[in-house]
Amino acid sequence: MKKVGIIAVEQTKFEAARVESGFSDLVFETSGPAVKKAGLTRDDIDQIVTASQDFWDGRTISNFAVSEACGSYLKPESKVAMDAAMAVFYGLARILSGAYKTGLVTTHCKMSQGPQNVIYNAVFDPMYQRQLGLDFVNAHAFQARAYMEKYGVGPEQWAEVTVKNKKNALKNPKAMDGRELTIDDVMNSPMLADPIKELDCMPVSDGSATIIMAEEETAKKLCDKPVWIKGFATYMDNYYFGDRDLAEVGALEKSAKRAYKMAGITDPKKEIDVVELTEFFSYQEPMWAEGLGLCDRGKGGDLIKDNISTQDGSLPINASGGVLAGNPHTVAGMVRVIEACNQLTGDAGEYQKDGAKTAVVQSTTGPCGQSQCVMVLSTD
Amino acid sequence: MSDKNKNVEKKIARDIKYRALLEFKYSAGKHASYFFQQLRDNKKLMASKCPKCEKAYVPPRPACPECFEANSEWIEAGPQGTLVGFTVVEFPFLDPTTGKTKEVPYGYGFIILDGTATKFAHFLDETDLNKLEAGMRVEPIFEEERSGNFADIKYFRKIADSE
Amino acid sequence: MGRKVAIVGTGQTKHKARHSDMNIVELINQAVNRCLENAELTINDIDAILIGNMEHFEGINLSDMWASDASGALGRCGMKITTGGSTGTSLSSAAYYYTASGLFDTVLCVGWQKQNEGDTTAGLVSATDPIWERASFAGAFGTFGGAATQYMMETGLTPEDAAKVAVKNKRHGRLNPYAHLHLDISVDDVLRSPMLAYPIRMLDLCPASEGACAMIMTHEDNVKKVTDKPAWISASVCRHDSAFTGDPPFFLDLRTLRSAAKEAYATADIKDPMKDLDIIELYEPVTWAELSFLEALGIGEGGKVGELLAQGVTSIEGSLPVNLSGGVLCTNPIGATAMCRVAEAAIQIRGEGGERQANHKVNTALATGYGGNWWSDLLILKSSL
Ligand SMILES: [Zn+2]
């Protein structure tokens, strides 16, 4: 298969509420600089893929609002209504089809603007689940408990994740919520839906992110160090919680297997240098790490203790601070891609992992990780 | 079994009613905030202008669609303009600012404010189709008490001496 | 270019005002199953599922998740693409790109809408800018009314010309068992129907429907194994516009479609659309749009499109039938509407149109999608490449 490279990335500083900025302001804040960074003008961008959610935006056809901000005037644009990593996948497919040489992928979300509980509750079907009052937190509490009971990874180990990621974020100027916390701070934070506590959850945040991609020759011409998308896979799991074992991560395991195969990775524990994954809740970091084959099942809780997933560990996970440090829904997966690119191009500043060559990115859409996607990025 | 019970048995639940209250607080954004401030305080309609192609846009916005440059300049648009498309709405329609259906008929038009490249959609005071035509010169009528939003312009109307 | 791609199966539900006997996922499932049946494939032959609707109409957030078992996405790649009215063509193009790219061999795309489960008007209003346009937005017909007055003045076409579009498409729709409206109407009926917003009357406008439409695409090495009547994708072009309704210079001279046609004609080697195209499936949300959108496609330019219509050129008996399905004026389940255009183009090439099949052999068919802020999608299908 032909190669496609990421040649420029840009993200906003994430904040709890970007009250002064509309959707188009937010998008242009990253799309404009990304195009310039790539050494291109709008004329050179062959196609655009956006990622946004009509429910979060409170707007039908949410890409409508960001038309000129994403540069789509008289250009082919399409909107992926999932996490933005899936939009990267579509941008990749469009280039691999041979129809286009370059692409801009952008995403935005302002979690601060809408009624979060209603938006979350609307994910559940109106016949059987909504009346249960399911929202994001209590739905995921089912999964956290299932994971804890089946694999023995529990609240104290999740608390370590929060402590680690918020601390990591202190070195990331784009992160919203970097701070020093103790395990006790997390354990003593208010219980929201047992076993999930306030400091186990992602904070509400606003922001946008953009990447520019190009096929091999164009990428090499424009960029000293393109980041190649070597593997990509996505799978969908069951919707009804009763239909699947919530402690299992089947869709993630399948995605990882296929993406690794495409990228020629046979031993993920050894061949990967950095990982950025989408942990909306602290319990998900060890759970997704297990699904990605970075450790054995049930051993995700030891990654911090063994100094593996820490910022200076052998396999840093979310050295950027991750979603727990504040990335909105939909944008979260794109920020993972950007952070992985920064690590591979040596642009990760104070949290750079020396000599990082291969990165794995994971993102998810839907309740309890229903849809999963895995991407392998490399400078080779 | 009584007749009453039979009826209950026959009735199958076909619809599940669900009412979600989706209330949003949209950021106006930098450009709209300035536009509405100028509208409220000075009865001015401000357009954002592209420094490269020099087109001016109402509604103002951060980027030029064609050049992808930041619209870093402001000009005063109109406030007079030319009516280029219109209709008279006769079918009751939901007004999202009040949640009520809007009284019909009402005039609705697309107006190119002088000095701008785009059409601005707003109400017209005229509901007689025979008195509306494309190319007609129109002007905005402002509310006396303005609060800095879209409704500060009551409507556009024909400029009296524009025969 | 990547691999050549063909549509090898289509399936749709009956479209109607209300499917009270089927819920959302059952509706999706019916279209998917009919499509698999038409392609003589099973779900195990499918590698990826692309799905879309307009979420606010039914109030289901991440509707692809609930639909995952019904659509077949469970255990496969499932992706949701939504662009408003053009969702169906956005999905068609995405299925084409994914298949051409080599990432997937066989892809199923499905668009759906169950408009009457929610508040369509509220759903539409929320498409417009909350700060600038919602207070004055008068529904689709208000915008189209303003646009149509401008088009009338520029071309001299009249409400009678527009009414003939409704009469033609409703006649075609009566021949299509899947169409929502089966109406027998005259020009006078259209001109006497209730005025919504001058010059748009009730019978000038599309209905609100519930329904789903699906298609299966596969790549060149696989096509022969599946069907002996593929509908090859010869061109797929998309053009968007800027962020406000009032931005485009001529409302009904659709600059996005004009630009898309130019590129698609070059790709598909269409020199004279009147001669080189055998049928057109046009996304006409309102009668006036069929007239002006045809002009943007280079057909009957300068207002002559009214004559073509009057002469029956665009009717089923004519040399270039437009909207043999009955078009959007007969059937409008929004997330599926644009895919119905592409599917009908494939149906005509595959000779599966039954009573509404064109009288002449269909080798080249053009389908469009329309949505968002005067956006256009355009696909050209051929019986051989
Ligand atoms: Zn400009």
JSON list of N, CA and C in Angstrom, two decimals, chain A residues 110-138:
[
{"chain": "A", "resi": 110, "resn": "LYS", "atom": "N", "xyz": [-17.11, 22.19, 21.77]},
{"chain": "A", "resi": 110, "resn": "LYS", "atom": "CA", "xyz": [-17.20, 23.06, 22.94]},
{"chain": "A", "resi": 110, "resn": "LYS", "atom": "C", "xyz": [-18.14, 22.37, 23.92]},
{"chain": "A", "resi": 111, "resn": "MET", "atom": "N", "xyz": [-17.54, 21.58, 24.78]},
{"chain": "A", "resi": 111, "resn": "MET", "atom": "CA", "xyz": [-18.37, 20.86, 25.75]},
{"chain": "A", "resi": 111, "resn": "MET", "atom": "C", "xyz": [-19.06, 21.81, 26.71]},
{"chain": "A", "resi": 112, "resn": "SER", "atom": "N", "xyz": [-18.50, 23.03, 26.82]},
{"chain": "A", "resi": 112, "resn": "SER", "atom": "CA", "xyz": [-19.03, 23.98, 27.81]},
{"chain": "A", "resi": 112, "resn": "SER", "atom": "C", "xyz": [-20.40, 24.52, 27.42]},
{"chain": "A", "resi": 113, "resn": "GLN", "atom": "N", "xyz": [-20.81, 24.38, 26.15]},
{"chain": "A", "resi": 113, "resn": "GLN", "atom": "CA", "xyz": [-22.00, 25.08, 25.69]},
{"chain": "A", "resi": 113, "resn": "GLN", "atom": "C", "xyz": [-23.32, 24.34, 25.89]},
{"chain": "A", "resi": 114, "resn": "GLY", "atom": "N", "xyz": [-23.27, 23.02, 25.95]},
{"chain": "A", "resi": 114, "resn": "GLY", "atom": "CA", "xyz": [-24.53, 22.27, 25.92]},
{"chain": "A", "resi": 114, "resn": "GLY", "atom": "C", "xyz": [-24.88, 21.61, 27.23]},
{"chain": "A", "resi": 115, "resn": "PRO", "atom": "N", "xyz": [-26.09, 21.05, 27.30]},
{"chain": "A", "resi": 115, "resn": "PRO", "atom": "CA", "xyz": [-26.51, 20.32, 28.50]},
{"chain": "A", "resi": 115, "resn": "PRO", "atom": "C", "xyz": [-25.93, 18.90, 28.48]},
{"chain": "A", "resi": 116, "resn": "GLN", "atom": "N", "xyz": [-24.81, 18.71, 29.17]},
{"chain": "A", "resi": 116, "resn": "GLN", "atom": "CA", "xyz": [-24.06, 17.46, 29.02]},
{"chain": "A", "resi": 116, "resn": "GLN", "atom": "C", "xyz": [-24.86, 16.20, 29.33]},
{"chain": "A", "resi": 117, "resn": "ASN", "atom": "N", "xyz": [-25.64, 16.23, 30.40]},
{"chain": "A", "resi": 117, "resn": "ASN", "atom": "CA", "xyz": [-26.37, 15.02, 30.76]},
{"chain": "A", "resi": 117, "resn": "ASN", "atom": "C", "xyz": [-27.37, 14.62, 29.69]},
{"chain": "A", "resi": 118, "resn": "VAL", "atom": "N", "xyz": [-28.04, 15.62, 29.12]},
{"chain": "A", "resi": 118, "resn": "VAL", "atom": "CA", "xyz": [-29.04, 15.32, 28.08]},
{"chain": "A", "resi": 118, "resn": "VAL", "atom": "C", "xyz": [-28.34, 14.77, 26.84]},
{"chain": "A", "resi": 119, "resn": "ILE", "atom": "N", "xyz": [-27.20, 15.36, 26.50]},
{"chain": "A", "resi": 119, "resn": "ILE", "atom": "CA", "xyz": [-26.47, 14.92, 25.31]},
{"chain": "A", "resi": 119, "resn": "ILE", "atom": "C", "xyz": [-25.97, 13.49, 25.49]},
{"chain": "A", "resi": 120, "resn": "TYR", "atom": "N", "xyz": [-25.48, 13.19, 26.67]},
{"chain": "A", "resi": 120, "resn": "TYR", "atom": "CA", "xyz": [-25.02, 11.83, 26.95]},
{"chain": "A", "resi": 120, "resn": "TYR", "atom": "C", "xyz": [-26.20, 10.86, 26.96]},
{"chain": "A", "resi": 121, "resn": "ASN", "atom": "N", "xyz": [-27.28, 11.27, 27.61]},
{"chain": "A", "resi": 121, "resn": "ASN", "atom": "CA", "xyz": [-28.44, 10.39, 27.73]},
{"chain": "A", "resi": 121, "resn": "ASN", "atom": "C", "xyz": [-29.02, 10.05, 26.36]},
{"chain": "A", "resi": 122, "resn": "ALA", "atom": "N", "xyz": [-28.91, 11.02, 25.43]},
{"chain": "A", "resi": 122, "resn": "ALA", "atom": "CA", "xyz": [-29.47, 10.81, 24.08]},
{"chain": "A", "resi": 122, "resn": "ALA", "atom": "C", "xyz": [-28.72, 9.75, 23.28]},
{"chain": "A", "resi": 123, "resn": "VAL", "atom": "N", "xyz": [-27.59, 9.28, 23.82]},
{"chain": "A", "resi": 123, "resn": "VAL", "atom": "CA", "xyz": [-26.86, 8.19, 23.15]},
{"chain": "A", "resi": 123, "resn": "VAL", "atom": "C", "xyz": [-27.61, 6.87, 23.34]},
{"chain": "A", "resi": 124, "resn": "PHE", "atom": "N", "xyz": [-28.43, 6.82, 24.38]},
{"chain": "A", "resi": 124, "resn": "PHE", "atom": "CA", "xyz": [-29.07, 5.54, 24.71]},
{"chain": "A", "resi": 124, "resn": "PHE", "atom": "C", "xyz": [-30.44, 5.44, 24.04]},
{"chain": "A", "resi": 125, "resn": "ASP", "atom": "N", "xyz": [-30.84, 4.22, 23.75]},
{"chain": "A", "resi": 125, "resn": "ASP", "atom": "CA", "xyz": [-32.06, 4.04, 22.97]},
{"chain": "A", "resi": 125, "resn": "ASP", "atom": "C", "xyz": [-33.28, 4.44, 23.82]},
{"chain": "A", "resi": 126, "resn": "PRO", "atom": "N", "xyz": [-34.29, 4.98, 23.14]},
{"chain": "A", "resi": 126, "resn": "PRO", "atom": "CA", "xyz": [-35.42, 5.53, 23.89]},
{"chain": "A", "resi": 126, "resn": "PRO", "atom": "C", "xyz": [-36.34, 4.48, 24.50]},
{"chain": "A", "resi": 127, "resn": "MET", "atom": "N", "xyz": [-36.23, 3.22, 24.06]},
{"chain": "A", "resi": 127, "resn": "MET", "atom": "CA", "xyz": [-37.15, 2.21, 24.57]},
{"chain": "A", "resi": 127, "resn": "MET", "atom": "C", "xyz": [-36.72, 1.60, 25.90]},
{"chain": "A", "resi": 128, "resn": "TYR", "atom": "N", "xyz": [-35.46, 1.23, 25.97]},
{"chain": "A", "resi": 128, "resn": "TYR", "atom": "CA", "xyz": [-35.03, 0.40, 27.11]},
{"chain": "A", "resi": 128, "resn": "TYR", "atom": "C", "xyz": [-34.05, 1.06, 28.06]},
{"chain": "A", "resi": 129, "resn": "GLN", "atom": "N", "xyz": [-33.31, 2.06, 27.58]},
{"chain": "A", "resi": 129, "resn": "GLN", "atom": "CA", "xyz": [-32.18, 2.52, 28.38]},
{"chain": "A", "resi": 129, "resn": "GLN", "atom": "C", "xyz": [-32.31, 3.94, 28.94]},
{"chain": "A", "resi": 130, "resn": "ARG", "atom": "N", "xyz": [-32.98, 4.81, 28.19]},
{"chain": "A", "resi": 130, "resn": "ARG", "atom": "CA", "xyz": [-32.97, 6.22, 28.61]},
{"chain": "A", "resi": 130, "resn": "ARG", "atom": "C", "xyz": [-33.63, 6.42, 29.97]},
{"chain": "A", "resi": 131, "resn": "GLN", "atom": "N", "xyz": [-34.72, 5.66, 30.18]},
{"chain": "A", "resi": 131, "resn": "GLN", "atom": "CA", "xyz": [-35.45, 5.86, 31.43]},
{"chain": "A", "resi": 131, "resn": "GLN", "atom": "C", "xyz": [-34.61, 5.47, 32.64]},
{"chain": "A", "resi": 132, "resn": "LEU", "atom": "N", "xyz": [-33.52, 4.72, 32.37]},
{"chain": "A", "resi": 132, "resn": "LEU", "atom": "CA", "xyz": [-32.64, 4.35, 33.49]},
{"chain": "A", "resi": 132, "resn": "LEU", "atom": "C", "xyz": [-31.79, 5.55, 33.92]},
{"chain": "A", "resi": 133, "resn": "GLY", "atom": "N", "xyz": [-31.92, 6.63, 33.18]},
{"chain": "A", "resi": 133, "resn": "GLY", "atom": "CA", "xyz": [-31.15, 7.82, 33.54]},
{"chain": "A", "resi": 133, "resn": "GLY", "atom": "C", "xyz": [-29.67, 7.66, 33.22]},
{"chain": "A", "resi": 134, "resn": "LEU", "atom": "N", "xyz": [-29.37, 6.81, 32.26]},
{"chain": "A", "resi": 134, "resn": "LEU", "atom": "CA", "xyz": [-27.96, 6.60, 31.92]},
{"chain": "A", "resi": 134, "resn": "LEU", "atom": "C", "xyz": [-27.34, 7.88, 31.38]},
{"chain": "A", "resi": 135, "resn": "ASP", "atom": "N", "xyz": [-26.20, 8.21, 31.87]},
{"chain": "A", "resi": 135, "resn": "ASP", "atom": "CA", "xyz": [-25.39, 9.25, 31.25]},
{"chain": "A", "resi": 135, "resn": "ASP", "atom": "C", "xyz": [-23.97, 8.71, 31.14]},
{"chain": "A", "resi": 136, "resn": "PHE", "atom": "N", "xyz": [-23.06, 9.58, 30.78]},
{"chain": "A", "resi": 136, "resn": "PHE", "atom": "CA", "xyz": [-21.71, 9.13, 30.50]},
{"chain": "A", "resi": 136, "resn": "PHE", "atom": "C", "xyz": [-21.06, 8.51, 31.74]},
{"chain": "A", "resi": 137, "resn": "VAL", "atom": "N", "xyz": [-21.22, 9.17, 32.88]},
{"chain": "A", "resi": 137, "resn": "VAL", "atom": "CA", "xyz": [-20.53, 8.73, 34.09]},
{"chain": "A", "resi": 137, "resn": "VAL", "atom": "C", "xyz": [-21.10, 7.41, 34.60]},
{"chain": "A", "resi": 138, "resn": "ASN", "atom": "N", "xyz": [-22.43, 7.34, 34.77]},
{"chain": "A", "resi": 138, "resn": "ASN", "atom": "CA", "xyz": [-22.94, 6.12, 35.38]},
{"chain": "A", "resi": 138, "resn": "ASN", "atom": "C", "xyz": [-22.89, 4.93, 34.43]}
]
